[in-house]
Amino acid sequence: MKPLIFSGIFVLLLVPMLAARQIPTGELDLESFVEERFSFQEEDIDYEDLYESLLQVHLNPLDLQEATADQLSALYILSPIQIDSFLAYRQRFGPLISVYELQAIPEWSLETIENILPFVQLEPVSSRQQIPGLSRIKAAENAYLIFRHRRIWQTRKGFTRPDTLHNGQPGSRYLGGPDDLYLRLRLQQPGDFSIGFTADKDAGEQFIWDKQTKRYGFDFLSFHIMLYDKGPWKTITLGDYQLQFGQGLVFGSGFSVGKGAETIATVRRSSLGLRPYTSVLEAGFFRGAAATYKSGNIEWTGMYSLAPRSANVQLIPDSLQSAESYLSSLVGSGLHRTPSEIQKKGQAREQNIGFNLQYQSNNRGFQIGSNLLHTLYSQPLLPMKRIYNQFEFSGRTNYTGSIYLSYNFANHYFFGESAMSKSRGRGYIFGIMSSLNPHIDLSLVWRKYDRNFHSFYGNAFAEGSRPINEEGLYLGLNFRPGRKINWSAYYDHFSFPWLKFRVYAPSSGNEWLTRFSYRPHKKLHTFIQWRAETKSRNLMATEQTGNSYLLATGKRNNFVWSLSLQPNQWWQFKSRVQHSSFTINGQNTQGFALLQDLSAHLGNWKFSGRYSVFDTDNFENRQFLYEKNVLWAFSIPALYGQGSRFYLLGQYRLNRKITVWLRWAKTVYTNRESIGTGLQEIQGNEITETTFQMRYQFNR
């Protein structure tokens, strides 16, 4: 009893002293967060879904009084030793009194606290839930309406008068205007409920009410109603949602990107369960109902979904002079601008029935669970057979089941999942995250996905964009000799036992990254990063000999140097140099980009701007430059050729309820007279884009 009394007195005396120190505000700097963890951008990542998932965690913060090791790991901020240190501190001293107490946790620096505060809370939810139903909705903490308009001001070919084809018919053109429109309504009380509605119209799409083509004003509509902690029901949802359980072999939605500058925390998926879907991507989500029921240490989750999917439909005439349809492919672009694109909209129905059973030990250090997902299409999916896709899914039905587990022992996290699909193809992933000491963290991941393993909603750790036809071993390392210096690195060796698109033979490759970061004080941060990747691909047709396909090994190198300086709370500067090279079949090409950023925060105004120049030999050396955008929008242009790009972003808070953003961006090319191809082509060497956004907050 005496140790507990002395511990309590210690905490009560410590918190006022810590409160005197400056602690971060908890505001989310999206650019810094993404740059720290996923600093190398690639086109095969769904950034829109990534940022929407980040938004969900930010708006529904984790309760530190009850957070498990699995939930803390899912933030991709804390090392294993920091998680273990927090759990040990909470077990010893009990519930935290204030956020200032976080400074007393061993291994937690001010930088750690600054990173984690936007995603956590200490306020209990029980007091808020005592308010009656409708009144609680009206009093929601996160209640806002966002409207966004975006436009490219140069005229694309798709918006011009149609030309006449050789058969006398007019050419295809976009039916709608060049404006992107976006609307989001959100009412959310963390730990209680979430109600949301999202509408989106892409450039070229019509704003029209047409039941026959399933267009109701905006081209894409999404909604959800989600309730949290209602008696034994942990989560109940209606509308659009996602699920994340295990290591992502069956249910793998959400906030995960795999390999990047964060070499430890991002290799492991966490069982976050049901989450609302709020993105405007028109695939990769469920539409229907789902719920999680909790009984002691066991949680049951059941889901049902019946969602429309855009698809290419083909007809097979039979002997009775009727026709049977099948799906030659599913279309995930979400674009419905031309008559042919509109014809594909909602042509298929995808029905999903799934279950999850999960057990977690009393100390929350051990977790084991099982997933099952059954998928049924309205018509058979029969893709055209190619030399590389002989083992891809075909048919109407598929089921995928798995068993997963995770175990937390001191500073070591073991995790794994084993799955099998209807085709009897199997997928395996096993790994460990470990803090060897306060300065060194290590991660190791082995995965093996058969060429006939079919998982439509899988998002497991992989080199490819899907867990199929791959085997690999990943080793990650992070070394912190002091508070100012950090070195991270990884090496990944992977092989593809069967053919892939543009790789018509079994192949293998490797990838490594190293990053040295130096932060002498909070105002200055610099890092140097080098990444190299080796992969095989088919030689060009003109380089092939004989009837067999010949492969060549391509090697890609990327170098980044970045310097950020914030002399005071109002101004921030950032400079960056990027260089790349690509070598294949004896030919070497290169590219580079230079950029300078300036940001300012002056009263109700926030400004940021950038000027960048780029020069690349070809598309292989395109430069990805993450840019600031209006709230909860993203921009990562892939720049290639020669030219310059600049943008200005302004934010003004009119009053407590209304905030407006205006963004202007322009790219000027010096080595071309047209931009883009097909209906996206622009005659000229400039492309100008504006974005306007307004947010109205109801309860401010």
XYZ file of C-alpha atoms in Angstrom, residues 180-563:
384
model
C -14.210 19.113 -59.558
C -16.829 19.427 -56.801
C -16.620 17.911 -53.330
C -18.989 18.073 -50.343
C -18.544 16.535 -46.897
C -20.826 16.676 -43.845
C -19.516 15.180 -40.621
C -20.967 14.931 -37.124
C -18.708 13.064 -34.741
C -18.249 12.617 -31.025
C -15.084 10.612 -30.268
C -15.909 7.322 -28.576
C -19.653 7.837 -29.066
C -20.847 8.160 -32.672
C -19.921 9.221 -36.191
C -22.323 10.355 -38.909
C -21.002 11.340 -42.312
C -22.014 12.125 -45.870
C -19.597 12.618 -48.783
C -20.356 13.635 -52.390
C -17.928 13.992 -55.282
C -17.988 15.002 -58.956
C -14.808 14.695 -61.017
C -13.875 16.988 -63.892
C -15.701 15.889 -67.039
C -18.568 14.229 -65.192
C -22.095 15.579 -65.485
C -23.993 17.010 -62.553
C -27.238 15.262 -63.433
C -30.112 13.299 -61.900
C -30.445 10.138 -63.980
C -31.654 6.937 -62.296
C -31.003 4.857 -65.393
C -27.264 5.520 -65.249
C -27.218 5.630 -61.420
C -26.182 9.283 -61.227
C -27.852 11.451 -58.620
C -26.431 14.953 -58.893
C -22.913 14.172 -57.751
C -21.438 11.160 -59.499
C -20.354 9.443 -56.258
C -22.240 9.466 -52.946
C -21.143 7.873 -49.681
C -22.625 7.878 -46.178
C -22.180 6.157 -42.837
C -23.663 5.994 -39.352
C -21.392 4.437 -36.728
C -22.023 3.988 -32.998
C -19.343 3.165 -30.434
C -19.515 1.416 -27.033
C -23.262 0.851 -26.685
C -23.387 -1.694 -23.905
C -21.763 -4.935 -25.094
C -21.752 -3.603 -28.664
C -18.329 -2.145 -29.307
C -19.227 -0.860 -32.786
C -22.369 -0.755 -34.921
C -22.337 0.694 -38.421
C -24.643 1.270 -41.371
C -23.567 2.550 -44.774
C -19.995 2.550 -46.081
C -17.226 1.077 -43.959
C -13.889 -0.755 -43.933
C -12.404 -3.480 -41.749
C -8.868 -4.092 -40.579
C -7.945 -7.290 -38.737
C -4.729 -9.241 -38.431
C -1.907 -8.492 -40.845
C -4.173 -7.566 -43.749
C -4.368 -10.843 -45.658
C -8.195 -10.822 -45.606
C -9.309 -7.475 -44.129
C -6.600 -4.912 -44.777
C -8.092 -1.463 -45.240
C -6.778 1.750 -43.872
C -3.666 3.528 -42.723
C -0.743 1.390 -43.952
C 1.839 1.817 -46.699
C 4.647 -0.625 -45.937
C 8.210 0.345 -46.765
C 9.339 3.913 -46.146
C 11.555 6.127 -44.042
C 9.898 4.719 -40.907
C 11.552 1.288 -40.969
C 10.092 -0.262 -37.814
C 6.499 0.599 -36.949
C 5.065 0.501 -40.478
C 5.812 -3.183 -41.135
C 3.063 -4.374 -38.799
C -0.693 -4.048 -39.237
C -2.984 -3.649 -36.234
C -6.493 -4.968 -35.661
C -8.398 -1.665 -35.688
C -11.703 -3.374 -36.512
C -14.603 -1.451 -38.043
C -13.929 2.018 -39.391
C -16.143 4.430 -41.352
C -15.302 4.904 -45.015
C -15.116 8.565 -46.011
C -12.858 8.598 -49.071
C -14.082 9.325 -52.616
C -12.320 6.308 -54.129
C -15.138 4.280 -55.672
C -13.745 0.831 -54.804
C -12.163 -0.934 -51.847
C -14.995 -0.420 -49.346
C -18.073 -2.265 -48.086
C -21.631 -0.931 -48.215
C -24.187 -2.408 -45.856
C -24.145 -3.211 -42.126
C -21.612 -4.523 -39.630
C -21.247 -4.804 -35.864
C -18.753 -5.885 -33.209
C -20.008 -7.560 -30.021
C -17.731 -7.818 -27.001
C -18.062 -10.468 -24.308
C -15.215 -10.518 -21.820
C -11.988 -11.094 -23.694
C -13.742 -12.156 -26.894
C -15.006 -9.945 -29.705
C -17.311 -11.060 -32.535
C -17.645 -9.058 -35.746
C -20.136 -9.786 -38.500
C -20.617 -7.884 -41.748
C -22.819 -7.852 -44.831
C -22.243 -5.739 -47.929
C -23.982 -5.330 -51.280
C -22.143 -2.689 -53.286
C -22.239 -1.594 -56.937
C -19.027 -1.972 -58.923
C -18.147 -0.449 -62.266
C -17.221 -3.140 -64.774
C -16.743 -4.046 -68.420
C -19.673 -6.318 -69.359
C -19.462 -8.735 -72.279
C -22.257 -10.832 -73.832
C -22.118 -14.475 -74.943
C -24.977 -15.458 -77.310
C -26.313 -18.971 -76.687
C -28.244 -21.401 -78.872
C -31.635 -20.008 -77.810
C -30.809 -16.616 -79.335
C -30.468 -15.033 -75.909
C -27.336 -13.664 -74.329
C -25.479 -14.370 -71.113
C -23.277 -11.655 -69.676
C -19.961 -11.838 -67.878
C -17.461 -9.319 -66.499
C -14.211 -9.042 -68.416
C -12.756 -6.669 -65.794
C -13.656 -4.477 -62.849
C -13.031 -0.741 -63.250
C -11.653 1.090 -60.240
C -10.898 4.547 -61.663
C -14.232 6.024 -60.504
C -14.373 8.225 -63.629
C -17.631 8.468 -65.607
C -17.050 11.275 -68.117
C -17.731 9.770 -71.535
C -20.639 7.593 -72.761
C -18.420 4.496 -72.646
C -17.317 5.220 -69.050
C -20.898 5.908 -67.977
C -21.983 2.595 -69.518
C -19.662 0.743 -67.112
C -20.965 2.474 -63.971
C -22.613 0.085 -61.484
C -22.860 -2.777 -63.990
C -21.928 -5.370 -61.366
C -23.044 -6.135 -57.835
C -20.566 -7.429 -55.298
C -21.971 -9.202 -52.242
C -19.726 -9.851 -49.241
C -20.463 -11.757 -46.049
C -17.700 -11.852 -43.475
C -16.880 -12.723 -39.879
C -14.117 -12.106 -37.375
C -13.559 -13.761 -34.016
C -10.848 -12.298 -31.791
C -9.514 -13.095 -28.323
C -7.308 -10.803 -26.271
C -5.692 -11.730 -22.968
C -6.335 -9.819 -19.752
C -2.987 -8.056 -19.890
C -3.653 -7.308 -23.590
C -0.287 -8.736 -24.558
C -1.614 -11.726 -26.497
C -4.129 -11.637 -29.333
C -5.425 -14.379 -31.607
C -8.190 -14.198 -34.170
C -9.765 -15.644 -37.287
C -11.194 -14.021 -40.438
C -13.550 -15.284 -43.115
C -14.823 -13.360 -46.162
C -17.146 -14.771 -48.841
C -17.556 -12.752 -52.069
C -20.226 -13.266 -54.734
C -20.433 -11.318 -58.015
C -23.657 -10.781 -59.935
C -21.965 -12.152 -63.084
C -18.876 -14.309 -63.548
C -15.598 -12.401 -63.651
C -13.660 -13.835 -66.608
C -10.614 -11.690 -67.452
C -9.025 -12.123 -70.861
C -6.258 -14.683 -70.526
C -2.779 -13.310 -70.930
C 0.562 -14.995 -70.570
C 1.103 -13.452 -67.129
C -2.369 -13.781 -65.519
C -3.010 -17.539 -65.778
C -3.577 -17.839 -62.020
C -5.639 -14.695 -61.409
C -9.162 -15.099 -60.028
C -11.992 -16.045 -62.362
C -15.570 -17.066 -61.540
C -18.448 -15.754 -59.451
C -17.501 -16.719 -55.909
C -14.429 -16.560 -53.740
C -13.792 -17.071 -50.066
C -10.700 -16.264 -48.059
C -10.055 -17.325 -44.474
C -7.189 -16.742 -42.088
C -5.838 -17.175 -38.574
C -3.675 -14.453 -37.046
C -1.925 -13.784 -33.764
C 0.264 -11.241 -32.040
C 2.221 -11.431 -28.811
C 3.823 -8.648 -26.817
C 6.695 -9.703 -24.587
C 8.549 -6.827 -22.920
C 10.032 -4.798 -25.804
C 9.326 -7.418 -28.456
C 6.233 -7.763 -30.669
C 5.645 -10.990 -32.560
C 2.938 -11.091 -35.223
C 1.744 -13.275 -38.055
C -1.157 -14.423 -40.194
C -1.829 -17.466 -42.360
C -4.593 -17.425 -44.988
C -6.072 -19.553 -47.766
C -8.471 -18.677 -50.602
C -10.989 -20.834 -52.474
C -8.332 -21.703 -55.068
C -6.284 -23.291 -52.238
C -3.676 -20.625 -52.754
C -2.059 -19.639 -49.476
C -0.628 -16.493 -47.981
C 1.726 -16.253 -45.004
C 3.310 -13.358 -43.169
C 5.307 -13.469 -39.930
C 7.459 -10.852 -38.275
C 8.903 -9.235 -35.194
C 9.398 -5.661 -33.998
C 11.927 -5.345 -31.231
C 13.719 -2.715 -29.181
C 17.112 -4.260 -28.441
C 17.930 -1.344 -26.140
C 16.794 2.293 -25.763
C 18.823 3.238 -28.864
C 18.299 0.390 -31.348
C 15.051 -0.931 -32.849
C 14.843 -3.876 -35.207
C 12.132 -5.310 -37.454
C 12.064 -8.529 -39.455
C 9.252 -9.651 -41.798
C 8.940 -12.781 -43.941
C 6.039 -13.190 -46.345
C 4.972 -15.708 -48.972
C 1.924 -15.265 -51.206
C 1.076 -17.991 -53.726
C 0.443 -17.107 -57.356
C -3.178 -18.276 -56.963
C -3.872 -16.623 -53.585
C -6.904 -14.373 -54.091
C -7.723 -11.689 -51.529
C -9.859 -8.811 -52.826
C -9.556 -6.673 -49.679
C -6.052 -7.664 -48.594
C -3.455 -4.994 -47.879
C -0.627 -6.943 -46.305
C 3.031 -5.946 -46.294
C 4.331 -6.575 -49.819
C 6.507 -5.265 -52.619
C 3.596 -5.396 -55.043
C 0.302 -3.577 -54.679
C -1.485 -6.857 -53.752
C -0.510 -9.915 -51.698
C -0.119 -12.370 -54.610
C 2.771 -14.132 -56.378
C 5.515 -12.927 -54.032
C 8.010 -14.124 -51.462
C 10.324 -11.858 -49.532
C 12.387 -11.098 -46.437
C 12.614 -7.585 -44.963
C 15.048 -6.306 -42.333
C 14.635 -2.849 -40.800
C 16.854 -0.965 -38.361
C 16.591 2.284 -36.448
C 19.449 3.712 -34.390
C 19.154 6.733 -32.069
C 22.527 7.476 -30.460
C 21.053 10.635 -28.918
C 18.079 12.969 -29.074
C 19.553 14.896 -32.013
C 20.570 12.091 -34.362
C 18.584 9.274 -35.933
C 19.654 6.699 -38.514
C 17.205 4.321 -40.156
C 17.688 1.718 -42.853
C 16.072 -1.335 -44.387
C 16.912 -4.072 -46.854
C 14.248 -6.125 -48.625
C 14.846 -9.101 -50.913
C 11.839 -10.321 -52.900
C 11.052 -12.797 -55.659
C 8.085 -13.394 -57.961
C 7.713 -17.151 -58.668
C 5.316 -16.589 -61.571
C 5.079 -14.035 -64.380
C 3.929 -10.460 -63.816
C 2.706 -7.644 -66.030
C 5.664 -6.612 -68.214
C 7.788 -9.372 -66.595
C 7.182 -12.553 -68.609
C 9.395 -14.864 -66.543
C 9.957 -15.617 -62.855
C 12.124 -12.864 -61.385
C 13.626 -11.456 -58.214
C 14.929 -8.165 -56.918
C 15.955 -6.176 -53.872
C 15.540 -2.755 -52.379
C 17.339 -0.841 -49.669
C 17.005 2.572 -48.068
C 19.124 4.492 -45.604
C 18.313 7.804 -43.973
C 20.368 9.977 -41.639
C 18.429 12.630 -39.728
C 19.813 15.438 -37.580
C 17.718 17.721 -35.346
C 20.008 19.899 -33.198
C 16.966 21.689 -31.779
C 13.251 21.965 -32.419
C 13.679 24.750 -34.976
C 16.062 22.922 -37.331
C 15.744 19.541 -38.976
C 17.739 18.062 -41.839
C 18.038 14.607 -43.361
C 19.800 12.774 -46.176
C 18.153 9.745 -47.739
C 19.286 7.239 -50.347
C 17.112 4.512 -51.843
C 18.066 1.867 -54.425
C 15.848 -0.723 -56.081
C 16.700 -3.542 -58.502
C 13.953 -5.261 -60.525
C 13.555 -7.132 -63.800
C 11.278 -6.288 -66.706
C 10.741 -7.268 -70.331
C 13.042 -5.827 -72.945
C 11.388 -3.572 -75.492
C 9.887 -5.343 -78.521
C 12.658 -4.007 -80.762
C 15.256 -5.516 -78.423
C 13.744 -9.020 -78.285
C 15.219 -11.902 -80.286
C 13.509 -15.176 -81.135
C 10.182 -16.342 -79.709
C 11.091 -16.179 -76.009
C 10.740 -13.096 -73.855
C 14.023 -11.696 -72.608
C 14.315 -9.789 -69.343
C 16.649 -7.001 -68.352
C 17.534 -5.868 -64.852
C 16.675 -2.271 -64.086
C 18.286 -0.377 -61.220
C 16.750 2.766 -59.776
C 18.472 5.162 -57.356
C 16.851 8.055 -55.500
C 18.642 10.655 -53.401
C 16.973 13.279 -51.186
C 18.446 16.047 -49.046
C 16.069 18.202 -47.010
C 16.525 21.120 -44.624
